[in-house]
């Protein structure tokens, strides 16, 4: 571990995300805001995992502000704890647990930061920080609707016998929109599973936080935010104060040579004419599904940028721990002749693309997304309607909310009993979103939310003010400490 000895005189915070771009990106954005807008010095503690090109690029970017120090924690060996069957969350939690064993000495070497900000899966920090008297804030990286579900889960766990997915009625989190059991996140679909135990363990500890940051804002998730603040159930628990500070999304990213080629291609396309197809940092499709998707895209005759990953029939989150590292030739697994036939209409890039740069481009008019929370926020912030293609974790919940409550996404459906979504359905939905009436309605709605997101984050907006309030309280405490010395 390299700890900088050049501590500035600014108040010092530490931030501790769990592995995965979906956790690292929003916590890094929060850190940047705390440095740039609120005058803090932030130590950003990174749990070392297998090399990931995309992650390295982000964390080593020369554009990071000077008071944001990225510190790599010593790597932990978990190879003896995992097998080929270990599911992604269990794997992640084991890495976190092993990596945080030296946390006490790390925080002590860092001269005890003013506060530590963790994410939903680094809650081991609560015990260490209690002993060191460091307040811990949790940045809940997924939706507020999942936050409400997570805070309710220990109660559900006590009251329900058997599997939640077998419940006859939707799950009713107090004050929230009922959640269909088929949309429940993977981690709670089998309670005998290790993943469920890990999930329950971490979310049960959320209550130990001094405050919870939600990556959302009132206009996007009014029902869940109100439920957490006003429902008797949550008031009685009681839960820590919830500060909605979102949408915090990646703002800039370094462009690789391949990204520059995408930009050059996008510059030549008409306004809002291109569908961006990308399934998050870890999403992969089966061979059969990838073939249908490519064929549906081709049949739709719409312009597209497709981020292609080598298909796998094993797990939809296969690329989670080595995002963007798999250099491959899409011609080897896309339908024969696909790239040639779609030349000029579509662009295929392997593994990874600078997603925010693509979504921000004026030629991008639709996003076929796995509905990870960061991707969903990025699409909304850039005013791009979505085709919802959920794959794993809580993405089905997000997809349903975006399609049915928020009105910015459309979900293609597999024909009764079939495992894959067919090419005809893909063609239909792509056309509807890119050139149909439905697309126009969704585009109008997403542009309203884009405006509302901008207002929330601007100086004097609700999210800006929520973060300022907490930041000021940290500084006030510091001022008191200095006076008392
Ligand atoms: N991302 C990207 N390029 C890609 C795929 C993903 O820049 O080709 C970024 C995306 O912009 C988002 C993050 O990776 O910020 C993925 O987070 P999300 O919560 O959407 O999903 P997860 O990958 O955690 O499932």
XYZ file of N, CA and C in Angstrom, residues 199-456:
774
model
N -26.003 -11.202 1.343
C -26.808 -10.016 1.079
C -27.514 -9.576 2.360
N -28.148 -10.544 3.015
C -28.883 -10.238 4.247
C -27.934 -9.684 5.321
N -26.761 -10.287 5.413
C -25.768 -9.842 6.400
C -25.454 -8.359 6.186
N -25.124 -7.990 4.957
C -24.719 -6.603 4.703
C -25.883 -5.626 4.870
N -27.057 -5.974 4.311
C -28.145 -4.982 4.391
C -28.688 -4.859 5.827
N -28.557 -5.916 6.623
C -29.000 -5.820 8.029
C -28.162 -4.792 8.776
N -26.954 -4.530 8.282
C -26.042 -3.614 8.975
C -26.181 -2.164 8.513
N -27.006 -1.946 7.476
C -27.205 -0.582 6.974
C -27.612 0.386 8.077
N -28.384 -0.136 9.017
C -28.902 0.701 10.106
C -27.779 1.262 10.973
N -26.591 0.643 10.905
C -25.484 1.105 11.745
C -24.857 2.394 11.207
N -25.262 2.792 9.995
C -24.643 3.987 9.393
C -25.120 5.256 10.093
N -24.267 6.264 10.069
C -24.660 7.570 10.609
C -25.613 8.238 9.627
N -25.434 7.976 8.363
C -26.334 8.510 7.336
C -26.220 7.641 6.089
N -27.260 7.698 5.254
C -27.223 6.919 4.006
C -27.360 7.895 2.834
N -26.427 7.810 1.893
C -26.551 8.603 0.666
C -27.284 7.763 -0.375
N -28.306 8.356 -1.005
C -29.029 7.644 -2.071
C -28.666 8.265 -3.404
N -28.338 7.409 -4.378
C -27.978 7.926 -5.703
C -29.249 8.113 -6.526
N -30.058 9.084 -6.116
C -31.353 9.298 -6.753
C -31.820 10.694 -6.402
N -32.966 11.063 -6.863
C -33.542 12.361 -6.482
C -35.052 12.264 -6.566
N -35.707 13.240 -5.960
C -37.147 13.219 -5.748
C -37.959 12.910 -7.018
N -37.651 13.576 -8.126
C -38.480 13.389 -9.323
C -38.351 11.993 -9.917
N -37.229 11.327 -9.678
C -37.068 9.981 -10.250
C -37.732 8.921 -9.375
N -37.545 9.005 -8.073
C -38.087 7.966 -7.189
C -38.883 8.589 -6.031
N -39.955 9.304 -6.362
C -40.683 9.999 -5.287
C -41.271 9.035 -4.256
N -41.769 7.889 -4.727
C -42.490 6.989 -3.816
C -41.538 6.398 -2.773
N -40.416 5.864 -3.213
C -39.501 5.217 -2.258
C -38.878 6.245 -1.320
N -38.519 7.409 -1.870
C -37.896 8.417 -0.992
C -38.879 8.876 0.079
N -40.131 9.068 -0.341
C -41.142 9.475 0.643
C -41.354 8.356 1.667
N -41.406 7.114 1.188
C -41.630 5.984 2.099
C -40.554 5.962 3.188
N -39.301 6.157 2.786
C -38.213 6.088 3.763
C -38.287 7.230 4.770
N -38.776 8.369 4.309
C -38.791 9.535 5.215
C -40.064 9.591 6.055
N -41.192 9.105 5.491
C -42.460 9.381 6.176
C -43.212 8.150 6.677
N -42.849 6.957 6.219
C -43.644 5.790 6.620
C -43.313 5.388 8.058
N -44.369 5.088 8.786
C -44.253 4.731 10.192
C -43.226 3.617 10.421
N -43.310 2.603 9.541
C -42.428 1.442 9.687
C -40.959 1.869 9.758
N -40.548 2.729 8.810
C -39.136 3.137 8.770
C -38.822 4.141 9.884
N -39.831 4.940 10.258
C -39.589 5.881 11.367
C -39.374 5.118 12.669
N -40.132 4.026 12.840
C -40.036 3.259 14.082
C -38.761 2.431 14.177
N -38.172 2.123 13.017
C -37.055 1.180 13.020
C -35.927 1.624 13.972
N -35.422 2.823 14.062
C -35.476 3.868 13.048
C -34.313 3.693 12.080
N -34.468 4.250 10.871
C -33.348 4.161 9.925
C -32.525 5.456 10.012
N -31.271 5.398 9.595
C -30.461 6.629 9.605
C -31.032 7.626 8.597
N -30.707 8.918 8.732
C -31.200 9.894 7.754
C -30.745 9.523 6.335
N -31.679 9.657 5.378
C -31.353 9.343 3.978
C -31.160 10.661 3.235
N -29.991 10.825 2.612
C -29.685 12.055 1.875
C -29.652 11.729 0.390
N -30.615 12.226 -0.384
C -30.559 11.914 -1.826
C -29.638 12.916 -2.498
N -28.569 12.392 -3.082
C -27.511 13.244 -3.638
C -27.307 13.004 -5.137
N -28.203 12.215 -5.749
C -28.005 11.825 -7.147
C -28.689 12.748 -8.130
N -28.540 12.456 -9.401
C -27.786 11.336 -9.952
C -26.294 11.655 -10.075
N -25.469 10.852 -9.361
C -24.024 11.019 -9.506
C -23.545 9.983 -10.502
N -23.136 10.450 -11.645
C -22.674 9.520 -12.691
C -21.293 9.950 -13.147
N -20.658 9.021 -13.858
C -19.341 9.319 -14.424
C -19.481 10.525 -15.353
N -18.652 11.530 -15.155
C -18.801 12.717 -16.004
C -17.833 12.725 -17.165
N -16.596 12.381 -16.884
C -15.629 12.325 -17.991
C -14.939 10.974 -17.932
N -14.420 10.551 -19.032
C -13.673 9.295 -19.039
C -12.625 9.389 -20.129
N -11.479 8.759 -19.904
C -10.447 8.808 -20.929
C -10.898 8.037 -22.168
N -10.604 8.547 -23.345
C -11.009 7.852 -24.575
C -9.834 7.046 -25.127
N -10.078 5.769 -25.392
C -9.053 4.929 -26.009
C -9.108 5.166 -27.530
N -8.199 4.545 -28.242
C -8.214 4.677 -29.711
C -9.546 4.175 -30.264
N -10.020 3.073 -29.705
C -11.287 2.505 -30.180
C -12.455 3.466 -29.891
N -12.427 4.138 -28.728
C -13.473 5.119 -28.420
C -13.429 6.281 -29.408
N -12.221 6.683 -29.769
C -12.107 7.807 -30.719
C -12.716 7.414 -32.067
N -12.536 6.153 -32.444
C -13.143 5.693 -33.710
C -14.671 5.741 -33.618
N -15.193 5.360 -32.446
C -16.658 5.416 -32.277
C -17.125 6.863 -32.431
N -16.417 7.777 -31.793
C -16.819 9.197 -31.848
C -16.785 9.700 -33.292
N -15.739 9.345 -34.020
C -15.628 9.782 -35.421
C -16.820 9.253 -36.203
N -17.190 8.016 -35.954
C -18.322 7.414 -36.668
C -19.633 8.112 -36.267
N -19.780 8.346 -34.956
C -21.014 8.997 -34.485
C -21.163 10.407 -35.077
N -20.038 11.123 -35.214
C -20.100 12.487 -35.769
C -20.789 12.491 -37.140
N -20.681 11.371 -37.858
C -21.204 11.349 -39.240
C -22.668 10.928 -39.304
N -23.263 10.564 -38.172
C -24.640 10.048 -38.195
C -25.634 11.158 -37.849
N -26.876 11.036 -38.360
C -27.878 12.061 -38.035
C -28.203 12.084 -36.539
N -28.750 13.218 -36.129
C -29.087 13.438 -34.724
C -30.049 12.357 -34.194
N -29.774 11.810 -33.021
C -30.626 10.828 -32.318
C -31.023 9.639 -33.188
N -30.106 9.194 -34.060
C -30.454 8.091 -34.968
C -29.820 6.762 -34.576
N -28.913 6.788 -33.574
C -28.119 5.576 -33.291
C -28.571 4.916 -31.986
N -28.727 3.598 -32.045
C -29.026 2.824 -30.828
C -27.702 2.314 -30.263
N -27.453 2.607 -28.988
C -26.234 2.115 -28.330
C -26.608 0.827 -27.596
N -25.874 -0.236 -27.864
C -26.193 -1.531 -27.249
C -25.033 -1.935 -26.347
N -25.274 -1.943 -25.033
C -24.193 -2.292 -24.121
C -24.783 -2.836 -22.823
N -24.222 -3.928 -22.353
C -24.834 -4.620 -21.223
C -24.027 -4.487 -19.934
N -23.527 -3.284 -19.688
C -22.886 -3.033 -18.399
C -21.485 -3.577 -18.326
N -20.942 -3.552 -17.105
C -19.549 -3.952 -16.995
C -19.393 -5.465 -17.017
N -20.406 -6.177 -16.617
C -20.219 -7.625 -16.544
C -21.147 -8.449 -17.407
N -22.094 -7.811 -18.087
C -23.145 -8.569 -18.767
C -22.677 -9.347 -19.981
N -23.101 -10.600 -20.039
C -22.801 -11.418 -21.220
C -24.063 -12.186 -21.603
N -24.177 -12.530 -22.883
C -25.358 -13.263 -23.355
C -24.972 -14.685 -23.724
N -25.992 -15.547 -23.837
C -25.734 -16.893 -24.336
C -25.492 -16.789 -25.843
N -24.921 -17.804 -26.415
C -24.638 -17.809 -27.854
C -25.930 -17.614 -28.631
N -26.965 -18.344 -28.209
C -28.243 -18.286 -28.920
C -28.844 -16.874 -28.845
N -28.771 -16.270 -27.641
C -29.371 -14.942 -27.465
C -28.604 -13.872 -28.227
N -27.294 -14.003 -28.258
C -26.497 -13.006 -28.979
C -26.810 -13.058 -30.481
N -27.011 -14.267 -30.987
C -27.342 -14.424 -32.411
C -28.684 -13.767 -32.710
N -29.673 -13.985 -31.837
C -30.995 -13.363 -32.046
C -30.888 -11.844 -31.967
N -30.121 -11.354 -30.994
C -29.999 -9.901 -30.826
C -29.362 -9.272 -32.071
N -28.279 -9.881 -32.538
C -27.603 -9.333 -33.722
C -28.552 -9.375 -34.924
N -29.277 -10.474 -35.073
C -30.180 -10.590 -36.224
C -31.305 -9.568 -36.127
N -31.860 -9.377 -34.909
C -32.936 -8.401 -34.722
C -32.471 -6.991 -35.042
N -31.247 -6.691 -34.623
C -30.675 -5.366 -34.909
C -30.555 -5.165 -36.416
N -30.049 -6.186 -37.052
C -29.857 -6.110 -38.508
C -31.202 -5.918 -39.210
N -32.215 -6.696 -38.790
C -33.544 -6.606 -39.414
C -34.190 -5.235 -39.198
N -33.881 -4.594 -38.076
C -34.518 -3.296 -37.780
C -34.024 -2.186 -38.707
N -32.886 -2.403 -39.322
C -32.257 -1.434 -40.235
C -31.968 -0.092 -39.568
N -31.881 -0.100 -38.251
C -31.535 1.135 -37.534
C -30.021 1.190 -37.336
N -29.516 2.388 -37.197
C -28.072 2.542 -36.930
C -27.782 2.086 -35.498
N -26.615 1.516 -35.281
C -26.290 1.054 -33.921
C -24.791 1.052 -33.656
N -24.455 1.121 -32.351
C -23.100 0.798 -31.875
C -23.296 -0.373 -30.930
N -22.674 -1.488 -31.225
C -22.840 -2.692 -30.397
C -21.539 -2.998 -29.662
N -21.595 -2.984 -28.316
C -20.435 -3.425 -27.538
C -20.581 -4.942 -27.383
N -19.728 -5.665 -28.087
C -19.899 -7.126 -28.148
C -18.979 -7.828 -27.156
N -19.539 -8.816 -26.486
C -18.720 -9.657 -25.590
C -18.840 -11.097 -26.075
N -17.779 -11.829 -25.890
C -17.813 -13.250 -26.242
C -18.951 -13.908 -25.454
N -19.874 -14.606 -26.159
C -21.011 -15.178 -25.427
C -20.571 -16.303 -24.500
N -21.373 -16.523 -23.476
C -21.099 -17.664 -22.608
C -22.436 -18.235 -22.168
N -22.501 -19.537 -22.070
C -23.757 -20.142 -21.644
C -23.755 -20.374 -20.137
N -22.668 -19.935 -19.474
C -22.544 -20.223 -18.037
C -23.261 -19.204 -17.168
N -22.891 -17.931 -17.231
C -23.433 -16.942 -16.297
C -23.575 -15.598 -16.991
N -24.691 -14.912 -16.690
C -24.942 -13.613 -17.319
C -24.018 -12.532 -16.799
N -23.298 -12.819 -15.691
C -22.391 -11.808 -15.146
C -20.938 -12.253 -15.309
N -20.685 -13.027 -16.362
C -19.379 -13.673 -16.506
C -18.197 -12.709 -16.540
N -18.404 -11.494 -17.039
C -17.253 -10.590 -17.208
C -17.036 -9.675 -16.012
N -17.757 -9.898 -14.908
C -17.778 -8.928 -13.804
C -16.390 -8.566 -13.280
N -15.526 -9.575 -13.084
C -14.237 -9.279 -12.449
C -13.117 -8.944 -13.430
N -13.375 -9.010 -14.728
C -12.309 -8.603 -15.654
C -12.851 -7.756 -16.785
N -13.651 -6.775 -16.398
C -14.306 -5.927 -17.388
C -13.315 -5.287 -18.331
N -13.681 -5.320 -19.604
C -12.893 -4.614 -20.608
C -11.524 -5.221 -20.864
N -11.240 -6.374 -20.225
C -9.904 -6.944 -20.387
C -9.868 -8.002 -21.487
N -11.050 -8.440 -21.895
C -11.103 -9.542 -22.845
C -10.984 -8.997 -24.269
N -9.769 -9.040 -24.805
C -9.567 -8.539 -26.165
C -9.985 -9.667 -27.107
N -10.960 -9.418 -27.941
C -11.435 -10.520 -28.779
C -11.905 -10.004 -30.128
N -12.148 -10.924 -31.041
C -12.595 -10.543 -32.372
C -14.073 -10.924 -32.514
N -14.979 -9.919 -32.494
C -16.412 -10.227 -32.538
C -16.814 -11.057 -33.752
N -16.036 -10.976 -34.844
C -16.399 -11.752 -36.036
C -16.426 -13.245 -35.702
N -15.681 -13.630 -34.662
C -15.602 -15.049 -34.304
C -16.895 -15.562 -33.670
N -17.724 -14.673 -33.132
C -18.931 -15.179 -32.462
C -20.226 -14.498 -32.899
N -20.157 -13.443 -33.702
C -21.400 -12.853 -34.214
C -21.844 -13.666 -35.431
N -23.134 -13.571 -35.851
C -23.574 -14.371 -36.995
C -22.668 -14.126 -38.216
N -22.478 -15.155 -38.988
C -21.538 -15.055 -40.108
C -21.930 -13.910 -41.049
N -20.990 -13.094 -41.376
C -21.223 -12.004 -42.336
C -21.924 -10.792 -41.740
N -22.241 -10.820 -40.439
C -22.996 -9.730 -39.797
C -22.278 -8.378 -39.946
N -21.011 -8.363 -39.608
C -20.266 -7.099 -39.629
C -20.229 -6.529 -41.051
N -20.056 -7.394 -42.031
C -19.984 -6.947 -43.432
C -21.347 -6.396 -43.862
N -22.404 -7.163 -43.559
C -23.746 -6.746 -44.019
C -24.207 -5.444 -43.371
N -23.746 -5.199 -42.127
C -24.234 -3.991 -41.428
C -23.224 -2.832 -41.531
N -22.223 -3.012 -42.364
C -21.199 -1.976 -42.510
C -21.843 -0.631 -42.877
N -21.440 0.408 -42.214
C -22.019 1.728 -42.518
C -23.243 2.021 -41.664
N -24.013 0.977 -41.337
C -25.220 1.164 -40.511
C -24.859 0.957 -39.040
N -23.979 0.010 -38.819
C -23.652 -0.317 -37.433
C -22.154 -0.388 -37.218
N -21.786 -0.273 -35.952
C -20.382 -0.354 -35.576
C -20.289 -1.360 -34.430
N -19.381 -2.315 -34.560
C -19.220 -3.301 -33.487
C -17.881 -3.052 -32.807
N -17.902 -2.934 -31.460
C -16.631 -2.783 -30.735
C -16.552 -3.893 -29.690
N -15.383 -4.485 -29.527
C -15.291 -5.570 -28.551
C -15.203 -5.077 -27.107
N -15.909 -5.739 -26.215
C -15.753 -5.635 -24.746
C -16.219 -4.357 -24.048
N -15.747 -3.203 -24.468
C -15.937 -2.002 -23.633
C -15.939 -0.755 -24.496
N -16.785 0.201 -24.153
C -16.768 1.502 -24.837
C -16.964 2.583 -23.790
N -16.535 3.790 -24.113
C -16.721 4.913 -23.185
C -18.205 5.280 -23.208
N -18.963 4.632 -22.337
C -20.436 4.699 -22.402
C -20.999 6.120 -22.267
N -20.464 6.872 -21.326
C -21.010 8.217 -21.116
C -20.747 9.097 -22.340
N -19.568 8.947 -22.935
C -19.261 9.743 -24.135
C -20.239 9.382 -25.257
N -20.580 8.106 -25.370
C -21.526 7.696 -26.423
C -22.923 8.233 -26.109
N -23.351 8.085 -24.858
C -24.703 8.541 -24.497
C -24.832 10.061 -24.641
N -23.726 10.753 -24.414
C -23.772 12.216 -24.486
C -23.815 12.706 -25.943
N -23.376 11.860 -26.867
C -23.267 12.304 -28.270
C -24.648 12.577 -28.857
N -24.754 13.633 -29.619
C -26.072 14.031 -30.147
C -26.637 12.995 -31.123
N -25.808 12.137 -31.701
C -26.325 11.131 -32.646
C -26.989 9.954 -31.929
N -26.723 9.803 -30.636
C -27.288 8.654 -29.916
C -28.748 8.939 -29.561
N -29.633 8.018 -29.968
C -31.063 8.256 -29.754
C -31.747 7.147 -28.978
N -31.026 6.099 -28.624
C -31.623 5.003 -27.850
C -30.515 4.195 -27.203
N -30.867 3.484 -26.122
C -29.858 2.706 -25.386
C -30.476 1.369 -25.012
N -29.949 0.311 -25.596
C -30.369 -1.028 -25.168
C -29.443 -1.399 -24.023
N -30.020 -1.456 -22.817
C -29.181 -1.539 -21.617
C -29.631 -2.661 -20.695
N -28.676 -3.163 -19.905
C -29.015 -4.193 -18.914
C -29.686 -3.565 -17.684
N -29.800 -2.236 -17.665
C -30.480 -1.513 -16.583
C -29.761 -1.594 -15.238
N -28.444 -1.705 -15.261
C -27.691 -1.475 -14.027
C -28.034 -0.049 -13.596
N -27.942 0.242 -12.308
C -28.420 1.552 -11.857
C -27.596 2.697 -12.452
N -26.276 2.505 -12.547
C -25.451 3.576 -13.120
C -25.817 3.817 -14.573
N -25.977 2.746 -15.325
C -26.324 2.895 -16.744
C -27.678 3.579 -16.884
N -28.623 3.227 -16.028
C -29.956 3.831 -16.100
C -29.855 5.334 -15.838
N -29.081 5.706 -14.807
C -28.934 7.139 -14.499
C -28.220 7.857 -15.639
N -27.196 7.207 -16.198
C -26.439 7.844 -17.289
C -27.344 8.105 -18.488
N -28.230 7.168 -18.759
C -29.144 7.331 -19.891
C -30.095 8.497 -19.629
N -30.631 8.561 -18.423
C -31.582 9.632 -18.086
C -30.886 10.993 -18.115
N -29.700 11.047 -17.525
C -28.977 12.329 -17.480
C -28.680 12.850 -18.895
N -28.560 11.934 -19.853
C -28.279 12.371 -21.220
C -29.521 12.349 -22.106
N -30.684 12.153 -21.485
C -31.935 12.258 -22.230
C -32.120 11.184 -23.293
N -31.688 9.953 -22.997
C -31.777 8.870 -23.991
C -32.773 7.795 -23.513
N -33.841 7.525 -24.280
C -34.783 6.464 -23.876
C -34.142 5.078 -24.008
N -34.693 4.130 -23.254
C -34.016 2.826 -23.159
C -34.840 1.641 -23.648
N -34.138 0.626 -24.091
C -34.738 -0.704 -24.247
C -34.160 -1.498 -23.081
N -35.045 -2.018 -22.238
C -34.592 -2.640 -20.992
C -34.298 -4.120 -21.211
N -33.050 -4.493 -20.938
C -32.625 -5.885 -21.137
C -31.949 -6.377 -19.856
N -32.725 -6.564 -18.784
C -32.103 -6.929 -17.510
C -31.479 -8.321 -17.552
N -30.358 -8.476 -16.835
C -29.657 -9.764 -16.849
C -29.494 -10.381 -15.466
N -29.022 -9.607 -14.492
C -28.722 -10.227 -13.200
C -28.902 -9.213 -12.064
N -28.603 -9.622 -10.864
C -28.845 -8.874 -9.610
C -30.207 -8.188 -9.617
N -30.215 -6.839 -9.431
C -31.517 -6.180 -9.253
C -32.017 -5.552 -10.554
N -31.445 -5.960 -11.675
C -31.772 -5.269 -12.930
C -33.218 -5.447 -13.375
N -33.854 -6.563 -13.019
C -35.283 -6.733 -13.380
C -36.150 -5.709 -12.651
N -35.823 -5.451 -11.376
C -36.563 -4.419 -10.620
C -36.410 -3.063 -11.293
N -35.168 -2.743 -11.673
C -34.901 -1.447 -12.307
C -35.665 -1.342 -13.625
N -35.627 -2.438 -14.402
C -36.267 -2.420 -15.732
C -37.765 -2.168 -15.583
N -38.395 -2.848 -14.630
C -39.834 -2.674 -14.423
C -40.136 -1.248 -13.985
N -39.344 -0.738 -13.066
C -39.591 0.628 -12.598
C -39.430 1.615 -13.757
N -38.368 1.476 -14.548
C -38.117 2.433 -15.635
C -39.208 2.351 -16.709
N -39.718 1.126 -16.929
C -40.739 0.968 -17.977
C -42.121 1.361 -17.450
N -42.473 0.901 -16.248
C -43.859 1.053 -15.793
C -44.114 2.281 -14.930
N -43.108 2.716 -14.171
C -43.351 3.876 -13.299
C -42.781 5.151 -13.892
N -41.537 5.064 -14.374
C -40.861 6.284 -14.825
C -41.228 6.616 -16.274
N -41.461 5.575 -17.088
C -41.885 5.811 -18.474
C -40.761 6.179 -19.426
N -39.544 5.660 -19.165
C -38.434 5.982 -20.063
C -37.838 4.740 -20.731
N -38.469 3.573 -20.519
C -37.901 2.345 -21.089
C -39.005 1.434 -21.609
N -38.602 0.546 -22.509
C -39.534 -0.453 -23.031
C -38.886 -1.828 -22.905
N -39.696 -2.809 -22.504
C -39.111 -4.141 -22.286
C -39.505 -5.094 -23.400
N -38.574 -5.660 -24.150
C -38.948 -6.715 -25.096
C -39.322 -7.973 -24.313
N -40.202 -8.810 -24.863
C -40.572 -10.017 -24.112
C -40.303 -11.281 -24.924
N -39.876 -12.298 -24.209
C -39.658 -13.591 -24.861
C -41.028 -14.220 -25.089
N -41.196 -14.936 -26.230
C -42.487 -15.611 -26.461
C -42.687 -16.670 -25.396
N -43.974 -16.851 -24.989
C -44.325 -17.776 -23.905
C -43.448 -19.017 -23.834
N -42.843 -19.203 -22.683
C -42.077 -20.426 -22.440
C -40.676 -20.427 -23.036
N -40.345 -19.466 -23.895
C -39.012 -19.503 -24.509
C -37.989 -18.777 -23.646
N -36.755 -19.262 -23.711
C -35.695 -18.687 -22.872
C -35.083 -17.439 -23.509
N -35.104 -17.395 -24.829
C -34.457 -16.248 -25.485
C -35.493 -15.314 -26.102
N -35.103 -14.062 -26.216
C -35.964 -13.082 -26.882
C -35.646 -13.179 -28.376
N -36.680 -13.395 -29.167
C -36.469 -13.667 -30.598
C -36.151 -12.419 -31.408
N -35.580 -12.645 -32.586
C -35.140 -11.526 -33.418
C -36.295 -10.645 -33.886
N -37.495 -11.245 -34.095
C -38.641 -10.437 -34.553
C -39.054 -9.443 -33.476
N -39.049 -9.912 -32.208
C -39.405 -9.030 -31.099
C -38.364 -7.912 -30.945
N -37.119 -8.273 -31.125
C -36.051 -7.270 -31.007
C -36.217 -6.218 -32.111
N -36.478 -6.679 -33.321
C -36.686 -5.745 -34.431
C -37.855 -4.792 -34.109
N -38.957 -5.372 -33.598
C -40.154 -4.578 -33.305
C -39.853 -3.476 -32.277
N -39.209 -3.879 -31.173
C -38.965 -2.918 -30.096
C -37.947 -1.852 -30.533
N -36.925 -2.266 -31.253
C -35.921 -1.300 -31.714
C -36.583 -0.252 -32.607
N -37.436 -0.702 -33.520
C -38.118 0.261 -34.402
C -39.032 1.198 -33.600
N -39.771 0.593 -32.636
C -40.685 1.420 -31.832
C -39.954 2.528 -31.084
N -38.818 2.152 -30.490
C -38.098 3.136 -29.684
C -37.391 4.165 -30.575
N -36.833 3.715 -31.687
C -36.034 4.635 -32.500
C -36.881 5.507 -33.424
N -38.033 4.972 -33.899
C -38.790 5.798 -34.854
C -40.297 5.774 -34.627
N -40.779 5.051 -33.613
C -42.230 4.953 -33.403
C -42.767 6.014 -32.447
N -44.090 6.029 -32.321
C -44.774 6.975 -31.438
C -44.329 6.761 -29.986
N -44.238 5.471 -29.611
C -43.824 5.128 -28.241
C -42.467 5.766 -27.910
N -41.560 5.700 -28.884
C -40.229 6.294 -28.703
C -40.321 7.786 -28.456
N -41.235 8.431 -29.181
C -41.355 9.898 -29.027
C -41.824 10.241 -27.613
N -42.822 9.475 -27.125
C -43.355 9.741 -25.780
C -42.244 9.530 -24.737
N -41.506 8.427 -24.880
C -40.425 8.140 -23.926
C -39.339 9.213 -23.990
N -39.059 9.685 -25.210
C -38.001 10.702 -25.374
C -38.410 12.006 -24.662
N -39.696 12.353 -24.809
C -40.158 13.582 -24.133
C -39.995 13.451 -22.621
N -40.404 12.288 -22.109
C -40.353 12.055 -20.661
C -38.897 12.057 -20.146
N -38.030 11.412 -20.886
C -36.641 11.319 -20.415
C -35.967 12.695 -20.471
N -36.396 13.539 -21.409
C -35.806 14.894 -21.473
C -36.291 15.740 -20.284
N -37.537 15.503 -19.846
C -38.022 16.213 -18.645
C -37.152 15.831 -17.442
N -36.885 14.518 -17.328
C -36.074 14.060 -16.191
C -34.638 14.548 -16.304
N -34.149 14.652 -17.529
C -32.793 15.163 -17.744
C -32.682 16.572 -17.149
N -33.699 17.367 -17.453
C -33.732 18.745 -16.951
C -33.807 18.755 -15.419
N -34.665 17.883 -14.894
C -34.853 17.845 -13.452
C -33.571 17.359 -12.745
N -32.852 16.427 -13.376
C -31.580 15.949 -12.800
C -30.581 17.091 -12.753
N -30.521 17.858 -13.836
C -29.581 18.982 -13.892
C -29.892 19.974 -12.766
N -31.181 20.269 -12.596
C -31.570 21.211 -11.547
C -31.206 20.691 -10.157
N -31.435 19.383 -9.936
C -31.150 18.813 -8.615
C -29.671 18.948 -8.262
